[in-house]
Amino acid sequence: MLEWMETAPRRVLALISAACVAMLAFGLYLQHVVGLEPCPMCIVQRYALIGVAIFAGLASLRGSKGWWMSFGLLALLMSGFGAFVAARQSWLQWYPPEFATCGRDFYGMIEHYSFSRSIPMIFQGSGDCAAVDWTLLGGSIANWSFICFAVFAVVLLVLLVRGRRR
């Protein structure tokens, strides 16, 4: 597996980008077909997923080592950020706050507050960020999102370290 990753890094990056697009499509399915409304942290995770998809896709376009390593590093940073947000949401689901109230939605926060004030409000979490509306094999959406972001980060890190050595 590591040998394949080393010989075809562009294919691995394209596969990561395609997996991100599939996850985004599944999130839209859950929202529009199943009827689950995303909380502010879910929306931030979607933006991180879009970032990973774009940067991994751009990294897979050209064979030049500097090109794919630069965009691969950006994809790694976005996947780390997405993993952080998903881990925070999982923490809120496992240990919900005592006073869980449904706060403003993501866009309402951005519209009514400054950016520097709305970002801490997102990570503080609201009542709907601590709710578990859907599970698969005992894990919530946030748990699965963390696992996916962590796998992307590990694969990207291995690609970048092995690409640097080569």
PDB file of N, CA and C in Angstrom, residues 48-138:
ATOM      1  N   ALA A  48     -14.545  22.810   5.647  1.00  0.00           N
ATOM      2  CA  ALA A  48     -13.239  22.147   5.716  1.00  0.00           C
ATOM      3  C   ALA A  48     -13.156  21.016   4.699  1.00  0.00           C
ATOM      4  N   LEU A  49     -14.239  20.289   4.529  1.00  0.00           N
ATOM      5  CA  LEU A  49     -14.282  19.196   3.554  1.00  0.00           C
ATOM      6  C   LEU A  49     -14.155  19.733   2.132  1.00  0.00           C
ATOM      7  N   ILE A  50     -14.811  20.851   1.865  1.00  0.00           N
ATOM      8  CA  ILE A  50     -14.670  21.491   0.552  1.00  0.00           C
ATOM      9  C   ILE A  50     -13.228  21.903   0.323  1.00  0.00           C
ATOM     10  N   GLY A  51     -12.592  22.466   1.366  1.00  0.00           N
ATOM     11  CA  GLY A  51     -11.183  22.855   1.253  1.00  0.00           C
ATOM     12  C   GLY A  51     -10.278  21.672   0.959  1.00  0.00           C
ATOM     13  N   VAL A  52     -10.487  20.562   1.666  1.00  0.00           N
ATOM     14  CA  VAL A  52      -9.676  19.363   1.411  1.00  0.00           C
ATOM     15  C   VAL A  52      -9.897  18.883  -0.020  1.00  0.00           C
ATOM     16  N   ALA A  53     -11.148  18.869  -0.464  1.00  0.00           N
ATOM     17  CA  ALA A  53     -11.454  18.407  -1.831  1.00  0.00           C
ATOM     18  C   ALA A  53     -10.784  19.288  -2.873  1.00  0.00           C
ATOM     19  N   ILE A  54     -10.858  20.595  -2.693  1.00  0.00           N
ATOM     20  CA  ILE A  54     -10.267  21.520  -3.670  1.00  0.00           C
ATOM     21  C   ILE A  54      -8.749  21.397  -3.684  1.00  0.00           C
ATOM     22  N   PHE A  55      -8.131  21.442  -2.503  1.00  0.00           N
ATOM     23  CA  PHE A  55      -6.663  21.400  -2.457  1.00  0.00           C
ATOM     24  C   PHE A  55      -6.110  20.048  -2.904  1.00  0.00           C
ATOM     25  N   ALA A  56      -6.757  18.960  -2.520  1.00  0.00           N
ATOM     26  CA  ALA A  56      -6.304  17.640  -2.975  1.00  0.00           C
ATOM     27  C   ALA A  56      -6.530  17.492  -4.478  1.00  0.00           C
ATOM     28  N   GLY A  57      -7.648  18.036  -4.979  1.00  0.00           N
ATOM     29  CA  GLY A  57      -7.899  17.996  -6.422  1.00  0.00           C
ATOM     30  C   GLY A  57      -6.881  18.803  -7.199  1.00  0.00           C
ATOM     31  N   LEU A  58      -6.561  19.989  -6.705  1.00  0.00           N
ATOM     32  CA  LEU A  58      -5.534  20.804  -7.368  1.00  0.00           C
ATOM     33  C   LEU A  58      -4.167  20.131  -7.308  1.00  0.00           C
ATOM     34  N   ALA A  59      -3.874  19.476  -6.189  1.00  0.00           N
ATOM     35  CA  ALA A  59      -2.591  18.783  -6.056  1.00  0.00           C
ATOM     36  C   ALA A  59      -2.473  17.635  -7.045  1.00  0.00           C
ATOM     37  N   SER A  60      -3.599  17.034  -7.398  1.00  0.00           N
ATOM     38  CA  SER A  60      -3.547  15.884  -8.307  1.00  0.00           C
ATOM     39  C   SER A  60      -3.468  16.287  -9.779  1.00  0.00           C
ATOM     40  N   LEU A  61      -3.581  17.572 -10.083  1.00  0.00           N
ATOM     41  CA  LEU A  61      -3.623  17.997 -11.481  1.00  0.00           C
ATOM     42  C   LEU A  61      -2.267  17.988 -12.182  1.00  0.00           C
ATOM     43  N   ARG A  62      -1.227  18.334 -11.466  1.00  0.00           N
ATOM     44  CA  ARG A  62       0.094  18.419 -12.107  1.00  0.00           C
ATOM     45  C   ARG A  62       1.072  17.488 -11.430  1.00  0.00           C
ATOM     46  N   GLY A  63       2.025  16.999 -12.216  1.00  0.00           N
ATOM     47  CA  GLY A  63       2.992  16.046 -11.702  1.00  0.00           C
ATOM     48  C   GLY A  63       4.209  16.665 -11.042  1.00  0.00           C
ATOM     49  N   SER A  64       4.352  17.968 -11.134  1.00  0.00           N
ATOM     50  CA  SER A  64       5.520  18.602 -10.534  1.00  0.00           C
ATOM     51  C   SER A  64       5.483  18.429  -9.014  1.00  0.00           C
ATOM     52  N   LYS A  65       6.614  18.047  -8.457  1.00  0.00           N
ATOM     53  CA  LYS A  65       6.691  17.723  -7.034  1.00  0.00           C
ATOM     54  C   LYS A  65       6.328  18.923  -6.159  1.00  0.00           C
ATOM     55  N   GLY A  66       6.822  20.077  -6.501  1.00  0.00           N
ATOM     56  CA  GLY A  66       6.519  21.273  -5.718  1.00  0.00           C
ATOM     57  C   GLY A  66       5.038  21.619  -5.729  1.00  0.00           C
ATOM     58  N   TRP A  67       4.391  21.405  -6.875  1.00  0.00           N
ATOM     59  CA  TRP A  67       2.968  21.708  -7.010  1.00  0.00           C
ATOM     60  C   TRP A  67       2.131  20.816  -6.099  1.00  0.00           C
ATOM     61  N   TRP A  68       2.296  19.492  -6.230  1.00  0.00           N
ATOM     62  CA  TRP A  68       1.420  18.620  -5.461  1.00  0.00           C
ATOM     63  C   TRP A  68       1.764  18.629  -3.985  1.00  0.00           C
ATOM     64  N   MET A  69       3.021  18.898  -3.640  1.00  0.00           N
ATOM     65  CA  MET A  69       3.368  18.967  -2.214  1.00  0.00           C
ATOM     66  C   MET A  69       2.808  20.231  -1.566  1.00  0.00           C
ATOM     67  N   SER A  70       2.798  21.346  -2.300  1.00  0.00           N
ATOM     68  CA  SER A  70       2.241  22.588  -1.745  1.00  0.00           C
ATOM     69  C   SER A  70       0.747  22.457  -1.500  1.00  0.00           C
ATOM     70  N   PHE A  71       0.027  21.997  -2.504  1.00  0.00           N
ATOM     71  CA  PHE A  71      -1.420  21.846  -2.323  1.00  0.00           C
ATOM     72  C   PHE A  71      -1.749  20.686  -1.386  1.00  0.00           C
ATOM     73  N   GLY A  72      -0.900  19.682  -1.346  1.00  0.00           N
ATOM     74  CA  GLY A  72      -1.086  18.595  -0.391  1.00  0.00           C
ATOM     75  C   GLY A  72      -0.941  19.077   1.041  1.00  0.00           C
ATOM     76  N   LEU A  73      -0.005  20.006   1.268  1.00  0.00           N
ATOM     77  CA  LEU A  73       0.158  20.584   2.600  1.00  0.00           C
ATOM     78  C   LEU A  73      -1.077  21.397   2.991  1.00  0.00           C
ATOM     79  N   LEU A  74      -1.627  22.153   2.056  1.00  0.00           N
ATOM     80  CA  LEU A  74      -2.853  22.907   2.336  1.00  0.00           C
ATOM     81  C   LEU A  74      -4.021  21.957   2.641  1.00  0.00           C
ATOM     82  N   ALA A  75      -4.102  20.857   1.909  1.00  0.00           N
ATOM     83  CA  ALA A  75      -5.148  19.859   2.172  1.00  0.00           C
ATOM     84  C   ALA A  75      -4.955  19.237   3.553  1.00  0.00           C
ATOM     85  N   LEU A  76      -3.698  19.006   3.935  1.00  0.00           N
ATOM     86  CA  LEU A  76      -3.404  18.464   5.261  1.00  0.00           C
ATOM     87  C   LEU A  76      -3.848  19.440   6.351  1.00  0.00           C
ATOM     88  N   LEU A  77      -3.581  20.712   6.170  1.00  0.00           N
ATOM     89  CA  LEU A  77      -4.001  21.713   7.154  1.00  0.00           C
ATOM     90  C   LEU A  77      -5.529  21.781   7.264  1.00  0.00           C
ATOM     91  N   MET A  78      -6.218  21.723   6.137  1.00  0.00           N
ATOM     92  CA  MET A  78      -7.678  21.758   6.158  1.00  0.00           C
ATOM     93  C   MET A  78      -8.244  20.495   6.817  1.00  0.00           C
ATOM     94  N   SER A  79      -7.633  19.350   6.577  1.00  0.00           N
ATOM     95  CA  SER A  79      -8.128  18.129   7.205  1.00  0.00           C
ATOM     96  C   SER A  79      -7.859  18.145   8.710  1.00  0.00           C
ATOM     97  N   GLY A  80      -6.758  18.739   9.121  1.00  0.00           N
ATOM     98  CA  GLY A  80      -6.500  18.896  10.553  1.00  0.00           C
ATOM     99  C   GLY A  80      -7.517  19.813  11.211  1.00  0.00           C
ATOM    100  N   PHE A  81      -7.860  20.904  10.532  1.00  0.00           N
ATOM    101  CA  PHE A  81      -8.874  21.817  11.047  1.00  0.00           C
ATOM    102  C   PHE A  81     -10.234  21.124  11.129  1.00  0.00           C
ATOM    103  N   GLY A  82     -10.596  20.370  10.090  1.00  0.00           N
ATOM    104  CA  GLY A  82     -11.861  19.637  10.102  1.00  0.00           C
ATOM    105  C   GLY A  82     -11.903  18.602  11.214  1.00  0.00           C
ATOM    106  N   ALA A  83     -10.775  17.927  11.451  1.00  0.00           N
ATOM    107  CA  ALA A  83     -10.715  16.945  12.534  1.00  0.00           C
ATOM    108  C   ALA A  83     -10.885  17.617  13.889  1.00  0.00           C
ATOM    109  N   PHE A  84     -10.301  18.808  14.041  1.00  0.00           N
ATOM    110  CA  PHE A  84     -10.447  19.554  15.293  1.00  0.00           C
ATOM    111  C   PHE A  84     -11.910  19.911  15.551  1.00  0.00           C
ATOM    112  N   VAL A  85     -12.601  20.423  14.538  1.00  0.00           N
ATOM    113  CA  VAL A  85     -14.008  20.810  14.695  1.00  0.00           C
ATOM    114  C   VAL A  85     -14.870  19.580  14.981  1.00  0.00           C
ATOM    115  N   ALA A  86     -14.626  18.489  14.274  1.00  0.00           N
ATOM    116  CA  ALA A  86     -15.399  17.266  14.493  1.00  0.00           C
ATOM    117  C   ALA A  86     -15.133  16.700  15.892  1.00  0.00           C
ATOM    118  N   ALA A  87     -13.887  16.780  16.355  1.00  0.00           N
ATOM    119  CA  ALA A  87     -13.570  16.304  17.703  1.00  0.00           C
ATOM    120  C   ALA A  87     -14.272  17.160  18.749  1.00  0.00           C
ATOM    121  N   ARG A  88     -14.317  18.461  18.531  1.00  0.00           N
ATOM    122  CA  ARG A  88     -15.009  19.357  19.467  1.00  0.00           C
ATOM    123  C   ARG A  88     -16.507  19.037  19.507  1.00  0.00           C
ATOM    124  N   GLN A  89     -17.097  18.788  18.352  1.00  0.00           N
ATOM    125  CA  GLN A  89     -18.516  18.453  18.315  1.00  0.00           C
ATOM    126  C   GLN A  89     -18.767  17.103  18.977  1.00  0.00           C
ATOM    127  N   SER A  90     -17.897  16.145  18.765  1.00  0.00           N
ATOM    128  CA  SER A  90     -18.036  14.843  19.427  1.00  0.00           C
ATOM    129  C   SER A  90     -17.949  15.008  20.943  1.00  0.00           C
ATOM    130  N   TRP A  91     -17.046  15.870  21.394  1.00  0.00           N
ATOM    131  CA  TRP A  91     -16.915  16.143  22.823  1.00  0.00           C
ATOM    132  C   TRP A  91     -18.217  16.728  23.368  1.00  0.00           C
ATOM    133  N   LEU A  92     -18.810  17.668  22.631  1.00  0.00           N
ATOM    134  CA  LEU A  92     -20.076  18.260  23.068  1.00  0.00           C
ATOM    135  C   LEU A  92     -21.197  17.221  23.095  1.00  0.00           C
ATOM    136  N   GLN A  93     -21.145  16.246  22.198  1.00  0.00           N
ATOM    137  CA  GLN A  93     -22.170  15.205  22.185  1.00  0.00           C
ATOM    138  C   GLN A  93     -21.995  14.233  23.346  1.00  0.00           C
ATOM    139  N   TRP A  94     -20.753  13.944  23.702  1.00  0.00           N
ATOM    140  CA  TRP A  94     -20.510  13.027  24.812  1.00  0.00           C
ATOM    141  C   TRP A  94     -20.740  13.696  26.162  1.00  0.00           C
ATOM    142  N   TYR A  95     -20.369  14.975  26.258  1.00  0.00           N
ATOM    143  CA  TYR A  95     -20.514  15.742  27.495  1.00  0.00           C
ATOM    144  C   TYR A  95     -21.292  17.021  27.208  1.00  0.00           C
ATOM    145  N   PRO A  96     -22.610  16.899  27.038  1.00  0.00           N
ATOM    146  CA  PRO A  96     -23.403  18.079  26.679  1.00  0.00           C
ATOM    147  C   PRO A  96     -23.372  19.122  27.786  1.00  0.00           C
ATOM    148  N   PRO A  97     -23.433  20.406  27.414  1.00  0.00           N
ATOM    149  CA  PRO A  97     -23.446  21.454  28.426  1.00  0.00           C
ATOM    150  C   PRO A  97     -24.726  21.376  29.263  1.00  0.00           C
ATOM    151  N   GLU A  98     -24.648  21.883  30.498  1.00  0.00           N
ATOM    152  CA  GLU A  98     -25.811  21.820  31.383  1.00  0.00           C
ATOM    153  C   GLU A  98     -26.989  22.605  30.824  1.00  0.00           C
ATOM    154  N   PHE A  99     -26.703  23.758  30.295  1.00  0.00           N
ATOM    155  CA  PHE A  99     -27.756  24.606  29.747  1.00  0.00           C
ATOM    156  C   PHE A  99     -27.636  24.608  28.237  1.00  0.00           C
ATOM    157  N   ALA A 100     -28.289  23.658  27.623  1.00  0.00           N
ATOM    158  CA  ALA A 100     -28.230  23.529  26.173  1.00  0.00           C
ATOM    159  C   ALA A 100     -29.399  24.293  25.557  1.00  0.00           C
ATOM    160  N   THR A 101     -29.069  25.382  24.904  1.00  0.00           N
ATOM    161  CA  THR A 101     -30.106  26.139  24.201  1.00  0.00           C
ATOM    162  C   THR A 101     -29.721  26.201  22.745  1.00  0.00           C
ATOM    163  N   CYS A 102     -30.698  26.193  21.910  1.00  0.00           N
ATOM    164  CA  CYS A 102     -30.420  26.301  20.486  1.00  0.00           C
ATOM    165  C   CYS A 102     -30.092  27.749  20.171  1.00  0.00           C
ATOM    166  N   GLY A 103     -28.886  27.981  19.751  1.00  0.00           N
ATOM    167  CA  GLY A 103     -28.460  29.333  19.426  1.00  0.00           C
ATOM    168  C   GLY A 103     -28.809  29.684  17.992  1.00  0.00           C
ATOM    169  N   ARG A 104     -28.227  30.759  17.534  1.00  0.00           N
ATOM    170  CA  ARG A 104     -28.433  31.185  16.150  1.00  0.00           C
ATOM    171  C   ARG A 104     -27.804  30.167  15.214  1.00  0.00           C
ATOM    172  N   ASP A 105     -28.283  30.171  13.981  1.00  0.00           N
ATOM    173  CA  ASP A 105     -27.641  29.322  12.995  1.00  0.00           C
ATOM    174  C   ASP A 105     -26.353  30.006  12.519  1.00  0.00           C
ATOM    175  N   PHE A 106     -25.576  29.280  11.758  1.00  0.00           N
ATOM    176  CA  PHE A 106     -24.261  29.746  11.325  1.00  0.00           C
ATOM    177  C   PHE A 106     -24.338  31.086  10.594  1.00  0.00           C
ATOM    178  N   TYR A 107     -25.237  31.188   9.645  1.00  0.00           N
ATOM    179  CA  TYR A 107     -25.326  32.409   8.850  1.00  0.00           C
ATOM    180  C   TYR A 107     -25.883  33.565   9.664  1.00  0.00           C
ATOM    181  N   GLY A 108     -26.762  33.276  10.619  1.00  0.00           N
ATOM    182  CA  GLY A 108     -27.266  34.316  11.511  1.00  0.00           C
ATOM    183  C   GLY A 108     -26.163  34.887  12.379  1.00  0.00           C
ATOM    184  N   MET A 109     -25.243  34.029  12.811  1.00  0.00           N
ATOM    185  CA  MET A 109     -24.104  34.504  13.602  1.00  0.00           C
ATOM    186  C   MET A 109     -23.221  35.425  12.780  1.00  0.00           C
ATOM    187  N   ILE A 110     -22.929  35.017  11.543  1.00  0.00           N
ATOM    188  CA  ILE A 110     -22.045  35.802  10.690  1.00  0.00           C
ATOM    189  C   ILE A 110     -22.694  37.140  10.334  1.00  0.00           C
ATOM    190  N   GLU A 111     -24.013  37.147  10.107  1.00  0.00           N
ATOM    191  CA  GLU A 111     -24.703  38.375   9.725  1.00  0.00           C
ATOM    192  C   GLU A 111     -24.802  39.373  10.876  1.00  0.00           C
ATOM    193  N   HIS A 112     -25.046  38.899  12.089  1.00  0.00           N
ATOM    194  CA  HIS A 112     -25.342  39.800  13.193  1.00  0.00           C
ATOM    195  C   HIS A 112     -24.146  40.118  14.087  1.00  0.00           C
ATOM    196  N   TYR A 113     -23.088  39.368  13.986  1.00  0.00           N
ATOM    197  CA  TYR A 113     -21.924  39.600  14.837  1.00  0.00           C
ATOM    198  C   TYR A 113     -20.683  39.735  13.971  1.00  0.00           C
ATOM    199  N   SER A 114     -19.647  40.336  14.554  1.00  0.00           N
ATOM    200  CA  SER A 114     -18.380  40.422  13.827  1.00  0.00           C
ATOM    201  C   SER A 114     -17.773  39.025  13.726  1.00  0.00           C
ATOM    202  N   PHE A 115     -16.879  38.859  12.779  1.00  0.00           N
ATOM    203  CA  PHE A 115     -16.253  37.557  12.552  1.00  0.00           C
ATOM    204  C   PHE A 115     -15.499  37.111  13.797  1.00  0.00           C
ATOM    205  N   SER A 116     -14.805  38.048  14.454  1.00  0.00           N
ATOM    206  CA  SER A 116     -14.019  37.683  15.640  1.00  0.00           C
ATOM    207  C   SER A 116     -14.919  37.277  16.808  1.00  0.00           C
ATOM    208  N   ARG A 117     -16.153  37.717  16.824  1.00  0.00           N
ATOM    209  CA  ARG A 117     -17.083  37.342  17.883  1.00  0.00           C
ATOM    210  C   ARG A 117     -17.866  36.068  17.538  1.00  0.00           C
ATOM    211  N   SER A 118     -18.125  35.854  16.255  1.00  0.00           N
ATOM    212  CA  SER A 118     -18.937  34.694  15.873  1.00  0.00           C
ATOM    213  C   SER A 118     -18.154  33.382  15.900  1.00  0.00           C
ATOM    214  N   ILE A 119     -16.852  33.422  15.637  1.00  0.00           N
ATOM    215  CA  ILE A 119     -16.052  32.183  15.643  1.00  0.00           C
ATOM    216  C   ILE A 119     -16.064  31.517  17.020  1.00  0.00           C
ATOM    217  N   PRO A 120     -15.806  32.251  18.129  1.00  0.00           N
ATOM    218  CA  PRO A 120     -15.916  31.571  19.434  1.00  0.00           C
ATOM    219  C   PRO A 120     -17.319  31.047  19.731  1.00  0.00           C
ATOM    220  N   MET A 121     -18.343  31.744  19.225  1.00  0.00           N
ATOM    221  CA  MET A 121     -19.710  31.279  19.443  1.00  0.00           C
ATOM    222  C   MET A 121     -19.947  29.933  18.759  1.00  0.00           C
ATOM    223  N   ILE A 122     -19.353  29.734  17.592  1.00  0.00           N
ATOM    224  CA  ILE A 122     -19.513  28.469  16.869  1.00  0.00           C
ATOM    225  C   ILE A 122     -18.900  27.329  17.670  1.00  0.00           C
ATOM    226  N   PHE A 123     -17.674  27.541  18.204  1.00  0.00           N
ATOM    227  CA  PHE A 123     -16.984  26.476  18.919  1.00  0.00           C
ATOM    228  C   PHE A 123     -17.520  26.274  20.327  1.00  0.00           C
ATOM    229  N   GLN A 124     -18.238  27.261  20.831  1.00  0.00           N
ATOM    230  CA  GLN A 124     -18.884  27.097  22.122  1.00  0.00           C
ATOM    231  C   GLN A 124     -19.970  26.039  22.012  1.00  0.00           C
ATOM    232  N   GLY A 125     -20.594  26.001  20.867  1.00  0.00           N
ATOM    233  CA  GLY A 125     -21.629  25.009  20.613  1.00  0.00           C
ATOM    234  C   GLY A 125     -22.975  25.467  21.125  1.00  0.00           C
ATOM    235  N   SER A 126     -23.984  24.971  20.498  1.00  0.00           N
ATOM    236  CA  SER A 126     -25.341  25.262  20.941  1.00  0.00           C
ATOM    237  C   SER A 126     -26.034  23.939  21.199  1.00  0.00           C
ATOM    238  N   GLY A 127     -27.281  24.002  21.561  1.00  0.00           N
ATOM    239  CA  GLY A 127     -28.017  22.782  21.868  1.00  0.00           C
ATOM    240  C   GLY A 127     -28.064  21.813  20.716  1.00  0.00           C
ATOM    241  N   ASP A 128     -28.170  22.325  19.499  1.00  0.00           N
ATOM    242  CA  ASP A 128     -28.260  21.428  18.360  1.00  0.00           C
ATOM    243  C   ASP A 128     -26.917  20.826  17.984  1.00  0.00           C
ATOM    244  N   CYS A 129     -25.810  21.394  18.420  1.00  0.00           N
ATOM    245  CA  CYS A 129     -24.498  20.795  18.155  1.00  0.00           C
ATOM    246  C   CYS A 129     -24.265  19.569  19.041  1.00  0.00           C
ATOM    247  N   ALA A 130     -24.934  19.530  20.186  1.00  0.00           N
ATOM    248  CA  ALA A 130     -24.778  18.406  21.103  1.00  0.00           C
ATOM    249  C   ALA A 130     -25.776  17.286  20.812  1.00  0.00           C
ATOM    250  N   ALA A 131     -26.748  17.541  19.952  1.00  0.00           N
ATOM    251  CA  ALA A 131     -27.762  16.529  19.643  1.00  0.00           C
ATOM    252  C   ALA A 131     -27.209  15.480  18.687  1.00  0.00           C
ATOM    253  N   VAL A 132     -27.600  14.248  18.921  1.00  0.00           N
ATOM    254  CA  VAL A 132     -27.226  13.149  18.025  1.00  0.00           C
ATOM    255  C   VAL A 132     -28.500  12.728  17.302  1.00  0.00           C
ATOM    256  N   ASP A 133     -28.618  13.144  16.043  1.00  0.00           N
ATOM    257  CA  ASP A 133     -29.829  12.875  15.269  1.00  0.00           C
ATOM    258  C   ASP A 133     -29.724  11.635  14.385  1.00  0.00           C
ATOM    259  N   TRP A 134     -28.518  11.176  14.123  1.00  0.00           N
ATOM    260  CA  TRP A 134     -28.315  10.074  13.186  1.00  0.00           C
ATOM    261  C   TRP A 134     -27.074   9.309  13.624  1.00  0.00           C
ATOM    262  N   THR A 135     -27.129   7.995  13.590  1.00  0.00           N
ATOM    263  CA  THR A 135     -25.974   7.176  13.955  1.00  0.00           C
ATOM    264  C   THR A 135     -25.779   6.061  12.942  1.00  0.00           C
ATOM    265  N   LEU A 136     -24.554   5.605  12.851  1.00  0.00           N
ATOM    266  CA  LEU A 136     -24.195   4.445  12.039  1.00  0.00           C
ATOM    267  C   LEU A 136     -23.186   3.635  12.838  1.00  0.00           C
ATOM    268  N   LEU A 137     -23.526   2.401  13.147  1.00  0.00           N
ATOM    269  CA  LEU A 137     -22.670   1.519  13.939  1.00  0.00           C
ATOM    270  C   LEU A 137     -22.272   2.153  15.270  1.00  0.00           C
ATOM    271  N   GLY A 138     -23.191   2.897  15.857  1.00  0.00           N
ATOM    272  CA  GLY A 138     -22.956   3.502  17.160  1.00  0.00           C
ATOM    273  C   GLY A 138     -22.251   4.835  17.139  1.00  0.00           C
TER     274      GLY A 138
END
